Tab-separated table of C-alpha atoms in Angstrom:
chain	number	residue	atom	x	y	z
L	441	MET	CA	-20.672	-14.680	26.743
L	442	SER	CA	-19.870	-12.480	23.912
L	443	GLY	CA	-18.401	-11.639	20.534
L	444	LYS	CA	-17.315	-8.829	18.662
L	445	SER	CA	-15.978	-7.893	15.068
L	446	LYS	CA	-15.218	-3.862	13.900
L	447	THR	CA	-15.069	-4.918	10.463
L	448	ALA	CA	-17.806	-5.763	8.058
L	449	GLY	CA	-17.707	-8.337	4.837
L	450	PRO	CA	-15.242	-11.356	4.372
L	451	THR	CA	-11.453	-12.098	4.705
L	452	ALA	CA	-10.355	-12.251	1.238
L	453	HIS	CA	-7.682	-14.074	-0.818
L	454	ILE	CA	-6.934	-13.922	-4.650
L	455	ASP	CA	-6.055	-16.580	-7.131
L	456	TYR	CA	-4.101	-15.231	-10.214
L	457	ARG	CA	-2.522	-17.338	-13.351
L	458	ASP	CA	-0.172	-15.176	-15.559
L	459	GLY	CA	-0.246	-12.178	-13.137
L	460	ARG	CA	-3.488	-11.780	-13.688
L	461	PRO	CA	-6.711	-11.948	-10.877
L	462	ILE	CA	-9.031	-14.682	-11.697
L	463	ALA	CA	-10.891	-15.600	-9.049
L	464	LEU	CA	-11.672	-13.805	-5.178
L	465	HIS	CA	-11.993	-16.107	-2.340
L	466	LEU	CA	-14.320	-14.342	0.516
L	467	SER	CA	-14.229	-16.472	3.544
L	468	LYS	CA	-15.647	-16.293	7.112
L	469	VAL	CA	-15.339	-18.157	10.748
L	470	LYS	CA	-18.432	-19.319	12.531
L	471	LEU	CA	-17.457	-20.374	16.280
L	472	VAL	CA	-20.501	-22.233	17.805
L	473	VAL	CA	-20.664	-22.102	21.376
L	474	GLU	CA	-22.427	-24.443	24.017
L	475	ASP	CA	-21.657	-23.851	27.531
L	476	ALA	CA	-22.289	-26.507	30.717
L	477	LEU	CA	-25.748	-25.286	30.568
L	478	GLY	CA	-26.371	-26.425	27.081
L	479	GLU	CA	-27.042	-23.048	25.629
L	480	VAL	CA	-25.617	-22.481	21.936
L	481	ARG	CA	-24.512	-19.400	20.844
L	482	GLU	CA	-23.444	-18.540	16.945
L	483	TYR	CA	-20.745	-15.908	16.410
L	484	ILE	CA	-19.422	-14.633	12.729
L	485	PHE	CA	-15.737	-13.225	12.274
L	486	ASP	CA	-14.095	-11.707	9.486
L	487	GLN	CA	-10.666	-10.974	10.420
L	488	ASP	CA	-6.959	-12.870	10.113
L	489	VAL	CA	-7.060	-13.686	14.320
L	490	VAL	CA	-9.685	-14.333	16.860
L	491	THR	CA	-8.774	-14.117	20.596
L	492	ILE	CA	-10.680	-16.250	22.689
L	493	GLY	CA	-11.070	-15.869	26.885
L	494	SER	CA	-12.750	-14.687	29.899
L	495	SER	CA	-11.532	-11.137	29.277
L	496	ASP	CA	-13.125	-8.307	27.566
L	497	GLU	CA	-10.440	-7.512	25.491
L	498	ASN	CA	-10.909	-10.604	23.238
L	499	ASP	CA	-12.896	-11.054	20.204
L	500	LEU	CA	-15.163	-13.965	21.468
L	501	VAL	CA	-15.472	-13.312	25.611
L	502	ILE	CA	-16.335	-16.721	27.706
L	503	ASN	CA	-17.756	-16.025	31.017
L	504	ASP	CA	-16.489	-19.481	32.455
L	505	SER	CA	-13.867	-19.649	35.416
L	506	ARG	CA	-12.128	-22.189	33.730
L	507	VAL	CA	-11.023	-20.382	30.921
L	508	SER	CA	-8.207	-17.986	31.550
L	509	ARG	CA	-8.583	-13.793	30.468
L	510	ALA	CA	-6.442	-14.616	27.135
L	511	HIS	CA	-6.964	-18.683	26.878
L	512	CYS	CA	-6.348	-18.806	23.215
L	513	ARG	CA	-6.311	-17.680	19.809
L	514	ILE	CA	-7.315	-18.977	16.244
L	515	VAL	CA	-5.241	-17.724	13.438
L	516	ARG	CA	-5.543	-17.723	9.334
L	517	GLU	CA	-2.328	-19.139	8.139
L	518	HIS	CA	-1.373	-19.195	4.327
L	519	SER	CA	-2.665	-22.818	4.272
L	520	GLY	CA	-5.596	-22.996	6.868
L	521	TYR	CA	-6.565	-21.940	10.054
L	522	MET	CA	-4.327	-22.936	13.510
L	523	VAL	CA	-5.664	-22.477	17.114
L	524	ALA	CA	-2.801	-21.691	19.800
L	525	ASP	CA	-3.004	-21.822	23.767
L	526	LEU	CA	-1.933	-18.844	24.966
L	527	GLY	CA	-0.577	-20.508	28.070
L	528	SER	CA	-3.979	-20.955	30.023
L	529	THR	CA	-4.404	-22.336	33.164
L	530	ASN	CA	-6.852	-25.706	32.250
L	531	GLY	CA	-5.347	-25.783	28.412
L	532	THR	CA	-7.294	-26.152	24.926
L	533	MET	CA	-8.577	-29.177	23.694
L	534	VAL	CA	-9.039	-30.124	20.072
L	535	ASN	CA	-11.250	-33.119	19.701
L	536	ARG	CA	-10.488	-34.348	23.467
L	537	VAL	CA	-6.730	-34.132	22.906
L	538	ARG	CA	-4.606	-30.999	25.020
L	539	VAL	CA	-2.752	-29.170	22.223
L	540	ARG	CA	-0.201	-26.385	22.160
L	541	GLU	CA	-0.724	-25.074	18.741
L	542	ALA	CA	-2.658	-27.366	16.044
L	543	TRP	CA	-4.685	-27.181	12.732
L	544	LEU	CA	-8.237	-26.818	12.527
L	545	LYS	CA	-10.611	-28.419	9.608
L	546	SER	CA	-14.253	-26.779	9.975
L	547	GLY	CA	-16.551	-28.865	12.101
L	548	THR	CA	-13.822	-29.466	14.496
L	549	THR	CA	-14.528	-29.029	18.595
L	550	LEU	CA	-12.846	-27.140	20.898
L	551	LYS	CA	-13.265	-27.319	24.634
L	552	LEU	CA	-12.230	-24.655	27.132
L	553	GLY	CA	-12.583	-24.989	30.389
L	554	GLY	CA	-16.469	-26.259	30.718
L	555	VAL	CA	-17.309	-24.753	27.154
L	556	GLU	CA	-17.011	-26.202	23.746
L	557	VAL	CA	-16.733	-24.211	21.093
L	558	ARG	CA	-17.507	-26.224	17.626
L	559	PHE	CA	-14.853	-24.326	14.270
L	560	GLN	CA	-17.121	-23.656	10.881
L	561	THR	CA	-15.587	-21.989	8.051
L	562	PHE	CA	-17.691	-20.868	4.907
L	563	GLY	CA	-17.339	-18.686	2.175
L	564	GLU	CA	-17.953	-18.420	-1.522
L	565	ARG	CA	-15.568	-17.901	-4.967
L	566	VAL	CA	-15.703	-15.181	-6.892
L	567	GLU	CA	-14.603	-14.874	-10.704
L	568	VAL	CA	-13.233	-11.815	-10.949
L	569	MET	CA	-14.637	-9.857	-13.347
L	570	PRO	CA	-13.807	-5.745	-14.908
L	571	SER	CA	-15.835	-3.117	-12.437
L	572	THR	CA	-18.344	-1.609	-14.528
L	573	ARG	CA	-17.136	1.577	-12.898
L	574	ASP	CA	-13.900	3.603	-14.105
L	575	SER	CA	-12.716	4.774	-10.805
L	576	PHE	CA	-12.219	3.812	-7.105
L	577	GLY	CA	-12.166	7.091	-5.239
L	578	ASN	CA	-9.104	9.110	-6.339
L	579	VAL	CA	-8.049	6.158	-8.309
L	580	VAL	CA	-9.065	6.403	-12.000
L	581	GLY	CA	-8.683	4.226	-15.312
L	582	ARG	CA	-10.656	2.744	-17.843
L	583	SER	CA	-8.599	0.118	-18.914
L	584	ARG	CA	-9.569	-3.370	-18.357
L	585	ARG	CA	-6.582	-3.896	-15.997
L	586	MET	CA	-7.397	-1.266	-13.856
L	587	ARG	CA	-11.087	-2.346	-13.810
L	588	GLU	CA	-10.290	-5.775	-12.818
L	589	VAL	CA	-8.156	-3.859	-9.848
L	590	PHE	CA	-11.576	-2.068	-8.878
L	591	ALA	CA	-13.435	-5.198	-8.898
L	592	ILE	CA	-11.177	-6.568	-6.497
L	593	LEU	CA	-10.808	-3.318	-4.024
L	594	GLU	CA	-14.657	-3.155	-3.954
L	595	ARG	CA	-14.944	-6.286	-2.557
L	596	ILE	CA	-12.215	-6.412	0.095
L	597	ALA	CA	-12.652	-2.803	0.962
L	598	PRO	CA	-14.651	-3.487	3.751
L	599	THR	CA	-12.820	-6.091	5.456
L	600	ALA	CA	-10.325	-6.255	7.795
L	601	ALA	CA	-7.643	-8.213	5.232
L	602	THR	CA	-4.093	-7.252	5.048
L	603	VAL	CA	-3.396	-5.978	1.818
L	604	ILE	CA	0.014	-5.923	-0.084
L	605	LEU	CA	0.312	-3.651	-2.827
L	606	GLU	CA	2.804	-4.511	-5.780
L	607	GLY	CA	4.016	-1.861	-8.368
L	608	GLU	CA	6.529	0.082	-9.594
L	609	THR	CA	7.626	3.288	-8.260
L	610	GLY	CA	4.645	6.323	-8.975
L	611	SER	CA	2.114	3.728	-9.765
L	612	GLY	CA	-0.443	5.226	-7.205
L	613	LYS	CA	-0.128	2.769	-4.488
L	614	GLU	CA	-0.607	5.240	-1.832
L	615	VAL	CA	-3.478	6.490	-3.427
L	616	VAL	CA	-4.904	2.799	-3.692
L	617	ALA	CA	-3.808	2.445	0.176
L	618	ARG	CA	-6.318	5.558	0.997
L	619	ALA	CA	-9.494	5.186	-1.109
L	620	LEU	CA	-9.205	1.211	0.587
L	621	HIS	CA	-9.568	3.245	4.134
L	622	ALA	CA	-12.186	5.770	2.746
L	623	ARG	CA	-14.529	2.659	1.635
L	624	SER	CA	-13.658	0.802	4.816
L	625	PRO	CA	-15.484	0.867	8.533
L	626	ARG	CA	-12.164	2.758	9.720
L	627	ALA	CA	-12.907	5.374	7.567
L	628	GLY	CA	-13.818	7.953	10.275
L	629	ASP	CA	-10.444	6.604	12.245
L	630	PRO	CA	-6.847	7.558	11.471
L	631	PHE	CA	-4.914	6.750	8.439
L	632	VAL	CA	-1.056	7.218	9.038
L	633	VAL	CA	0.976	6.667	6.494
L	634	PHE	CA	5.292	5.578	6.937
L	635	ASP	CA	7.843	5.284	4.742
L	636	CYS	CA	10.024	2.115	5.664
L	637	SER	CA	12.889	3.171	3.163
L	638	ALA	CA	13.251	6.845	4.961
L	639	VAL	CA	14.065	6.181	8.244
L	640	PRO	CA	17.411	4.865	9.868
L	641	LYS	CA	16.595	0.890	10.627
L	642	GLU	CA	18.093	1.808	14.184
L	643	LEU	CA	15.282	3.781	14.296
L	644	LEU	CA	12.440	2.263	12.832
L	645	GLU	CA	11.352	0.066	15.962
L	646	SER	CA	10.848	3.200	17.845
L	647	GLU	CA	9.040	4.474	14.860
L	648	LEU	CA	6.321	1.733	14.366
L	649	PHE	CA	6.135	0.250	18.282
L	650	GLY	CA	7.133	3.615	19.973
L	651	HIS	CA	9.583	3.755	23.172
L	652	GLU	CA	9.704	4.573	26.789
L	653	LYS	CA	11.179	7.144	28.689
L	654	GLY	CA	15.307	6.644	28.808
L	655	SER	CA	14.933	3.538	26.557
L	656	PHE	CA	17.876	4.983	24.737
L	657	THR	CA	20.282	7.629	24.148
L	658	GLY	CA	17.820	11.183	23.042
L	659	ALA	CA	14.439	9.151	24.187
L	660	HIS	CA	13.979	12.284	26.829
L	661	GLN	CA	10.181	11.350	27.208
L	662	ALA	CA	7.428	8.287	26.072
L	663	ARG	CA	6.306	8.461	22.723
L	664	GLN	CA	3.695	6.621	21.438
L	665	GLY	CA	4.280	4.887	17.724
L	666	LEU	CA	2.683	4.662	14.717
L	667	PHE	CA	0.550	1.533	15.552
L	668	GLU	CA	-0.905	3.384	18.559
L	669	ILE	CA	-1.479	5.982	16.452
L	670	ALA	CA	-2.942	4.037	13.893
L	671	ASN	CA	-5.450	2.646	16.634
L	672	GLY	CA	-9.234	1.675	15.365
L	673	GLY	CA	-7.393	2.724	11.663
L	674	THR	CA	-5.065	2.119	8.965
L	675	LEU	CA	-1.464	1.415	8.981
L	676	PHE	CA	0.410	2.138	5.609
L	677	LEU	CA	3.782	0.867	5.303
L	678	ASP	CA	5.169	2.039	2.388
L	679	GLU	CA	8.442	-0.041	0.860
L	680	ILE	CA	7.815	-2.792	3.127
L	681	GLY	CA	10.145	-4.684	1.395
L	682	GLU	CA	13.058	-1.918	2.798
L	683	MET	CA	12.753	-3.713	6.668
L	684	SER	CA	15.281	-5.303	7.659
L	685	LEU	CA	15.395	-8.282	8.852
L	686	GLU	CA	16.238	-8.002	12.169
L	687	LEU	CA	12.499	-5.892	12.695
L	688	GLN	CA	10.098	-8.626	10.559
L	689	PRO	CA	9.445	-10.997	13.253
L	690	LYS	CA	8.289	-7.790	15.993
L	691	LEU	CA	6.056	-6.704	12.847
L	692	LEU	CA	4.898	-10.475	12.568
L	693	ARG	CA	4.351	-10.571	16.019
L	694	ALA	CA	1.944	-7.286	16.585
L	695	LEU	CA	-0.221	-9.006	13.402
L	696	GLU	CA	-0.750	-12.194	14.511
L	697	GLN	CA	-1.421	-11.216	18.522
L	698	ARG	CA	-2.359	-7.605	17.569
L	699	GLU	CA	-0.711	-6.192	20.595
L	700	ILE	CA	2.930	-4.338	20.313
L	701	ARG	CA	5.266	-3.249	23.365
L	702	ARG	CA	7.377	0.066	23.120
L	703	VAL	CA	11.147	-0.123	23.153
L	704	GLY	CA	12.221	-0.340	26.860
L	705	GLY	CA	8.494	-1.240	28.096
L	706	ASN	CA	7.526	-4.166	29.759
L	707	ARG	CA	3.883	-3.495	29.023
L	708	GLN	CA	2.096	-5.247	25.862
L	709	VAL	CA	-0.484	-2.503	24.138
L	710	LYS	CA	-3.496	-4.095	22.664
L	711	ILE	CA	-3.723	-2.584	18.771
L	712	ASP	CA	-6.538	-2.955	16.301
L	713	VAL	CA	-4.989	-1.764	12.938
L	714	ARG	CA	-5.811	-2.867	9.468
L	715	LEU	CA	-2.425	-2.897	7.709
L	716	VAL	CA	-1.544	-2.100	4.094
L	717	ALA	CA	1.461	-2.239	2.827
L	718	ALA	CA	3.294	-1.474	-0.791
L	719	THR	CA	6.630	-2.416	-2.209
L	720	ASN	CA	8.107	-1.983	-6.226
L	721	ARG	CA	10.498	-4.699	-4.746
L	722	VAL	CA	9.016	-8.574	-6.271
L	723	LEU	CA	8.775	-10.112	-2.438
L	724	GLU	CA	8.668	-13.869	-3.397
L	725	GLU	CA	12.235	-12.981	-4.708
L	726	GLU	CA	13.454	-11.223	-1.283
L	727	VAL	CA	11.735	-13.974	-0.060
L	728	ARG	CA	13.749	-16.701	-1.970
L	729	ALA	CA	17.216	-14.351	-1.560
L	730	GLY	CA	16.883	-14.806	2.431
L	731	ARG	CA	16.289	-10.854	2.357
L	732	PHE	CA	12.799	-11.177	3.813
L	733	ARG	CA	10.765	-13.805	5.658
L	734	ASP	CA	9.089	-16.471	4.373
L	735	ASP	CA	5.994	-16.265	7.439
L	736	LEU	CA	6.152	-12.186	7.029
L	737	TYR	CA	5.324	-12.056	3.616
L	738	TYR	CA	2.132	-15.217	3.534
L	739	ARG	CA	0.951	-12.814	6.657
L	740	LEU	CA	1.317	-9.455	4.772
L	741	SER	CA	-0.223	-11.181	1.407
L	742	VAL	CA	-3.825	-12.274	2.284
L	743	VAL	CA	-4.768	-9.806	-0.323
L	744	ARG	CA	-1.981	-9.442	-3.047
L	745	ILE	CA	-3.066	-6.577	-5.844
L	746	SER	CA	-0.332	-5.660	-8.582
L	747	LEU	CA	-0.787	-2.114	-10.112
L	748	PRO	CA	-0.189	-1.915	-13.819
L	749	PRO	CA	3.062	0.697	-15.185
L	750	LEU	CA	1.299	3.581	-17.004
L	751	ARG	CA	3.097	2.288	-20.309
L	752	GLU	CA	0.871	-0.727	-20.067
L	753	ARG	CA	-2.534	1.214	-19.797
L	754	LYS	CA	-2.055	4.391	-21.930
L	755	GLU	CA	-5.506	4.099	-22.634
L	756	ASP	CA	-6.062	5.950	-19.182
L	757	ILE	CA	-4.284	9.051	-19.479
L	758	PRO	CA	-6.503	11.143	-20.976
L	759	LEU	CA	-8.971	10.325	-17.951
L	760	LEU	CA	-5.843	10.748	-15.824
L	761	ALA	CA	-4.917	14.219	-17.239
L	762	ARG	CA	-8.562	15.437	-17.320
L	763	HIS	CA	-9.022	14.102	-13.389
L	764	PHE	CA	-5.975	15.915	-12.430
L	765	LEU	CA	-7.194	18.800	-14.264
L	766	ARG	CA	-10.341	18.986	-12.299
L	767	HIS	CA	-9.057	18.132	-8.916
L	768	ALA	CA	-5.557	18.796	-8.437
L	769	PRO	CA	-4.843	22.134	-6.340
L	770	PHE	CA	-2.310	23.433	-8.577
L	771	ASN	CA	-5.355	24.283	-11.105
L	772	ARG	CA	-7.207	26.853	-9.497
L	773	ASP	CA	-8.311	29.927	-9.462
L	774	PRO	CA	-8.516	32.551	-6.768
L	775	ASP	CA	-12.356	31.691	-6.577
L	776	GLY	CA	-11.462	27.970	-6.445
L	777	GLU	CA	-12.505	27.045	-9.781
L	778	PRO	CA	-10.469	25.467	-11.976
L	779	ARG	CA	-8.178	27.174	-14.252
L	780	ILE	CA	-7.128	25.086	-17.180
L	781	LYS	CA	-10.534	23.524	-18.316
L	782	GLY	CA	-9.239	21.022	-21.044
L	783	ILE	CA	-6.108	19.425	-23.243
L	784	SER	CA	-5.954	19.483	-27.204
L	785	GLU	CA	-5.747	15.652	-28.850
L	786	GLU	CA	-2.822	16.918	-29.952
L	787	ALA	CA	-0.947	17.174	-26.753
L	788	LEU	CA	-2.816	14.292	-25.499
L	789	LEU	CA	-1.515	12.077	-28.014
L	790	VAL	CA	1.996	13.448	-27.295
L	791	LEU	CA	1.515	12.183	-23.828
L	792	MET	CA	0.051	8.817	-24.930
L	793	GLU	CA	3.369	8.438	-27.129
L	794	TYR	CA	5.636	8.909	-23.846
L	795	GLU	CA	6.695	5.652	-21.983
L	796	TRP	CA	6.078	7.269	-18.664
L	797	PRO	CA	9.211	5.900	-16.492
L	798	GLY	CA	7.772	7.553	-13.781
L	799	ASN	CA	4.551	6.411	-14.123
L	800	VAL	CA	1.052	8.268	-12.813
L	801	ARG	CA	3.202	10.644	-10.572
L	802	GLU	CA	5.616	11.951	-13.382
L	803	LEU	CA	2.275	12.692	-15.775
L	804	ILE	CA	1.129	14.271	-12.461
L	805	ASN	CA	3.859	16.633	-12.745
L	806	VAL	CA	4.037	17.117	-16.518
L	807	VAL	CA	0.214	18.337	-15.722
L	808	GLU	CA	0.925	20.978	-13.255
L	809	ARG	CA	3.791	22.380	-15.471
L	810	ALA	CA	1.838	22.523	-18.519
L	811	THR	CA	-1.011	24.463	-16.488
L	812	SER	CA	1.606	26.825	-15.385
L	813	PHE	CA	2.788	27.273	-19.057
L	814	ALA	CA	-0.259	27.763	-20.562
L	815	ASP	CA	-1.830	31.055	-21.992
L	816	GLY	CA	-5.262	30.196	-22.471
L	817	ASP	CA	-7.511	27.980	-20.587
L	818	MET	CA	-6.607	24.648	-22.241
L	819	ILE	CA	-3.209	23.149	-22.234
L	820	ASP	CA	-1.860	22.500	-25.849
L	821	ILE	CA	1.259	20.670	-27.042
L	822	ASP	CA	3.857	23.793	-26.760
L	823	ASP	CA	3.134	23.573	-23.239
L	824	LEU	CA	3.946	20.237	-22.519
L	825	SER	CA	7.668	19.472	-21.059
L	826	PRO	CA	10.447	18.979	-23.552
L	827	HIS	CA	11.449	15.158	-22.031
L	828	VAL	CA	7.988	14.318	-22.605
L	829	LEU	CA	7.618	15.742	-26.159
L	830	GLY	CA	11.621	14.459	-27.398
L	831	ASN	CA	12.349	15.712	-30.627
L	832	ARG	CA	9.194	16.012	-32.243
L	833	ARG	CA	8.433	18.976	-34.484
L	834	ARG	CA	6.237	21.741	-33.200
L	835	SER	CA	5.269	24.872	-34.433
L	836	GLY	CA	8.359	27.519	-34.067
L	837	VAL	CA	10.611	24.649	-32.896
L	838	SER	CA	13.677	23.029	-33.970
L	839	ALA	CA	13.896	19.532	-34.208
L	840	GLY	CA	17.745	19.777	-33.537
L	841	ASP	CA	20.479	17.843	-35.920
L	842	GLY	CA	19.543	14.156	-35.325
L	843	THR	CA	21.878	13.487	-32.648
L	844	GLY	CA	19.866	12.872	-30.014
L	845	SER	CA	21.673	15.678	-28.161
L	846	HIS	CA	19.791	17.722	-25.728
L	847	THR	CA	20.783	20.852	-27.514
L	848	ALA	CA	16.676	19.791	-29.459
L	849	THR	CA	13.242	21.170	-28.817
L	850	ILE	CA	13.449	25.119	-27.749
L	851	ARG	CA	11.036	27.661	-29.302
L	852	HIS	CA	12.566	30.925	-30.578
L	853	ARG	CA	10.302	33.041	-28.289
L	854	LYS	CA	11.701	31.908	-25.522
L	855	THR	CA	14.506	34.110	-23.689
L	856	PHE	CA	18.004	32.704	-23.220
L	857	LYS	CA	17.287	32.232	-19.945
L	858	GLU	CA	14.216	29.991	-20.266
L	859	ALA	CA	15.951	27.828	-22.765
L	860	LYS	CA	18.566	27.362	-20.855
L	861	GLU	CA	16.253	26.289	-17.854
L	862	GLU	CA	14.483	23.871	-19.720
L	863	TRP	CA	17.163	22.163	-21.055
L	864	VAL	CA	18.965	22.058	-17.797
L	865	ALA	CA	15.712	20.370	-16.489
L	866	ARG	CA	15.620	18.301	-19.067
L	867	PHE	CA	18.797	16.867	-18.601
L	868	GLU	CA	18.468	16.574	-15.274
L	869	ARG	CA	15.806	14.249	-15.796
L	870	ASP	CA	17.117	11.887	-18.455
L	871	TYR	CA	20.115	12.153	-16.435
L	872	LEU	CA	18.199	10.424	-12.851
L	873	ALA	CA	15.999	8.362	-14.624
L	874	ALA	CA	18.403	6.229	-15.902
L	875	LEU	CA	20.885	6.655	-12.683
L	876	LEU	CA	18.169	5.552	-10.393
L	877	LYS	CA	16.761	2.820	-12.467
L	878	ARG	CA	20.344	1.536	-13.483
L	879	HIS	CA	20.476	1.186	-9.162
L	880	ASP	CA	16.760	-0.063	-8.968
L	881	TYR	CA	15.884	3.283	-7.353
L	882	GLY	CA	18.696	3.050	-4.306
L	883	ILE	CA	19.426	6.507	-3.630
L	884	SER	CA	22.706	5.584	-1.614
L	885	ALA	CA	24.122	3.601	-4.417
L	886	ALA	CA	23.056	6.152	-7.126
L	887	ALA	CA	24.564	9.032	-5.252
L	888	ARG	CA	27.722	7.065	-5.078
L	889	ASP	CA	27.928	6.199	-8.703
L	890	ALA	CA	26.913	9.854	-9.728
L	891	ASP	CA	29.503	11.225	-7.085
L	892	ILE	CA	26.919	13.710	-5.790
L	893	ASP	CA	25.506	14.049	-2.305
L	894	ARG	CA	23.131	11.457	-1.426
L	895	LYS	CA	20.640	14.217	-0.216
L	896	TYR	CA	20.934	16.520	-3.069
L	897	LEU	CA	20.166	13.434	-5.027
L	898	ARG	CA	17.173	13.035	-3.125
L	899	LYS	CA	16.031	16.067	-3.660
L	900	LEU	CA	16.454	16.583	-7.403
L	901	ALA	CA	14.867	12.968	-7.981
L	902	ARG	CA	11.718	14.638	-6.119
L	903	LYS	CA	11.952	17.915	-8.187
L	904	HIS	CA	11.331	15.800	-11.222
L	905	GLY	CA	8.556	13.170	-9.763
L	906	LEU	CA	10.885	9.960	-9.493
L	907	LEU	CA	10.682	9.604	-5.767
L	908	PRO	CA	7.728	9.676	-3.671
L	909	VAL	CA	7.051	12.599	-1.594
L	910	PRO	CA	6.613	11.488	2.216
L	911	GLY	CA	2.940	11.764	3.268
L	912	GLY	CA	2.088	13.367	0.317
L	913	LYS	CA	-1.143	11.741	-1.730
L	914	ASN	CA	0.212	11.151	-4.979
L	915	GLY	CA	2.502	7.869	-5.624
L	916	ARG	CA	3.326	5.021	-4.409
């Protein structure tokens, strides 16, 4: 008899009040096994699904001829734990009653063949207190909101808990997901990113689960899906709210049974993947509107973390800007040292006054642009983007005619070409920001409204930091 768990630390869930985390619940499952000879062993698990059977592929392996290879599994649901029989030959008994599925209370006894398994739960409630640190991996901030997030991340990173990250576009969800992976026992295994909004829905299933040769037109050879590629590691599903209703049950099955089947295949493939999902939608509203399955939502939101927009944590802007100057590849001289050493207080004040509709990703782009414009080793106010400066009066700058038009804020020392490029860049960014916000960042609807090509709109939006960069380390 043996038990295994590839993770360390407890499964978790969070209590929220008025959108703020107030308590973190840490819980584990203990299975006390007594065989036919009276020998007792204890096994502790910290994952949401525990499989039991005689096959070595199970989490708890029971060597008994009356126990099926895949006998049953215990699953943590939103409201408690449930045992489900997997079509075993001799059945699963709960308190001496044979069941197909049954809710479990701590202290319940299961009987599998000639073996009794006592189910127990234990855990603790931890009040969420802001972390004393101002970073978690590459995620930085000293505001209370971010330090509350860090406190949760520090506790759940070592666990197998499924996590859903909520927040506006550009708020740093992918950076958080990478930091979670780097702090987990899976850090040496793959971290795989998939943007659910970037692939046509008819190809999503093949991308996630793979396909067999000849399963559809163009499938000239068998191909692994992302779940197989990420096996042992972490799969980050960005924009999970864009996933079609038709595919959602298959994702739920993969999470509950920890196995997938390729498109056109008959063989079940075992997977061991931690899932981190992200969305800029409010999934509870999507569930109420019938656009997202409630059972999948509960499975994903074991730990739900909301990342605040940058405008609600402006005190973090100086720390973020200096962090980018120290670590970003765009600020490197030929020797690999930072070319720009700092940023002036006046420039920081301007950055803190701006509202940052593009959040942290927009700040990165503004800092990158400023490093290319800076003459010395410091970023000054004149190096900042015109759209950030607005109509603020600067040295050598005309504040314009007060009409709010884009004919203001030009340095006289600029050439006509340079000034024109600044005007065009500012117009593009302001126009696109308003357009995308009006259409909830839906590219197709925004392109139709603006009467421009969808691909060209996406290119412009990414140029100005208004949409995520696929596979990038910044942004969502």
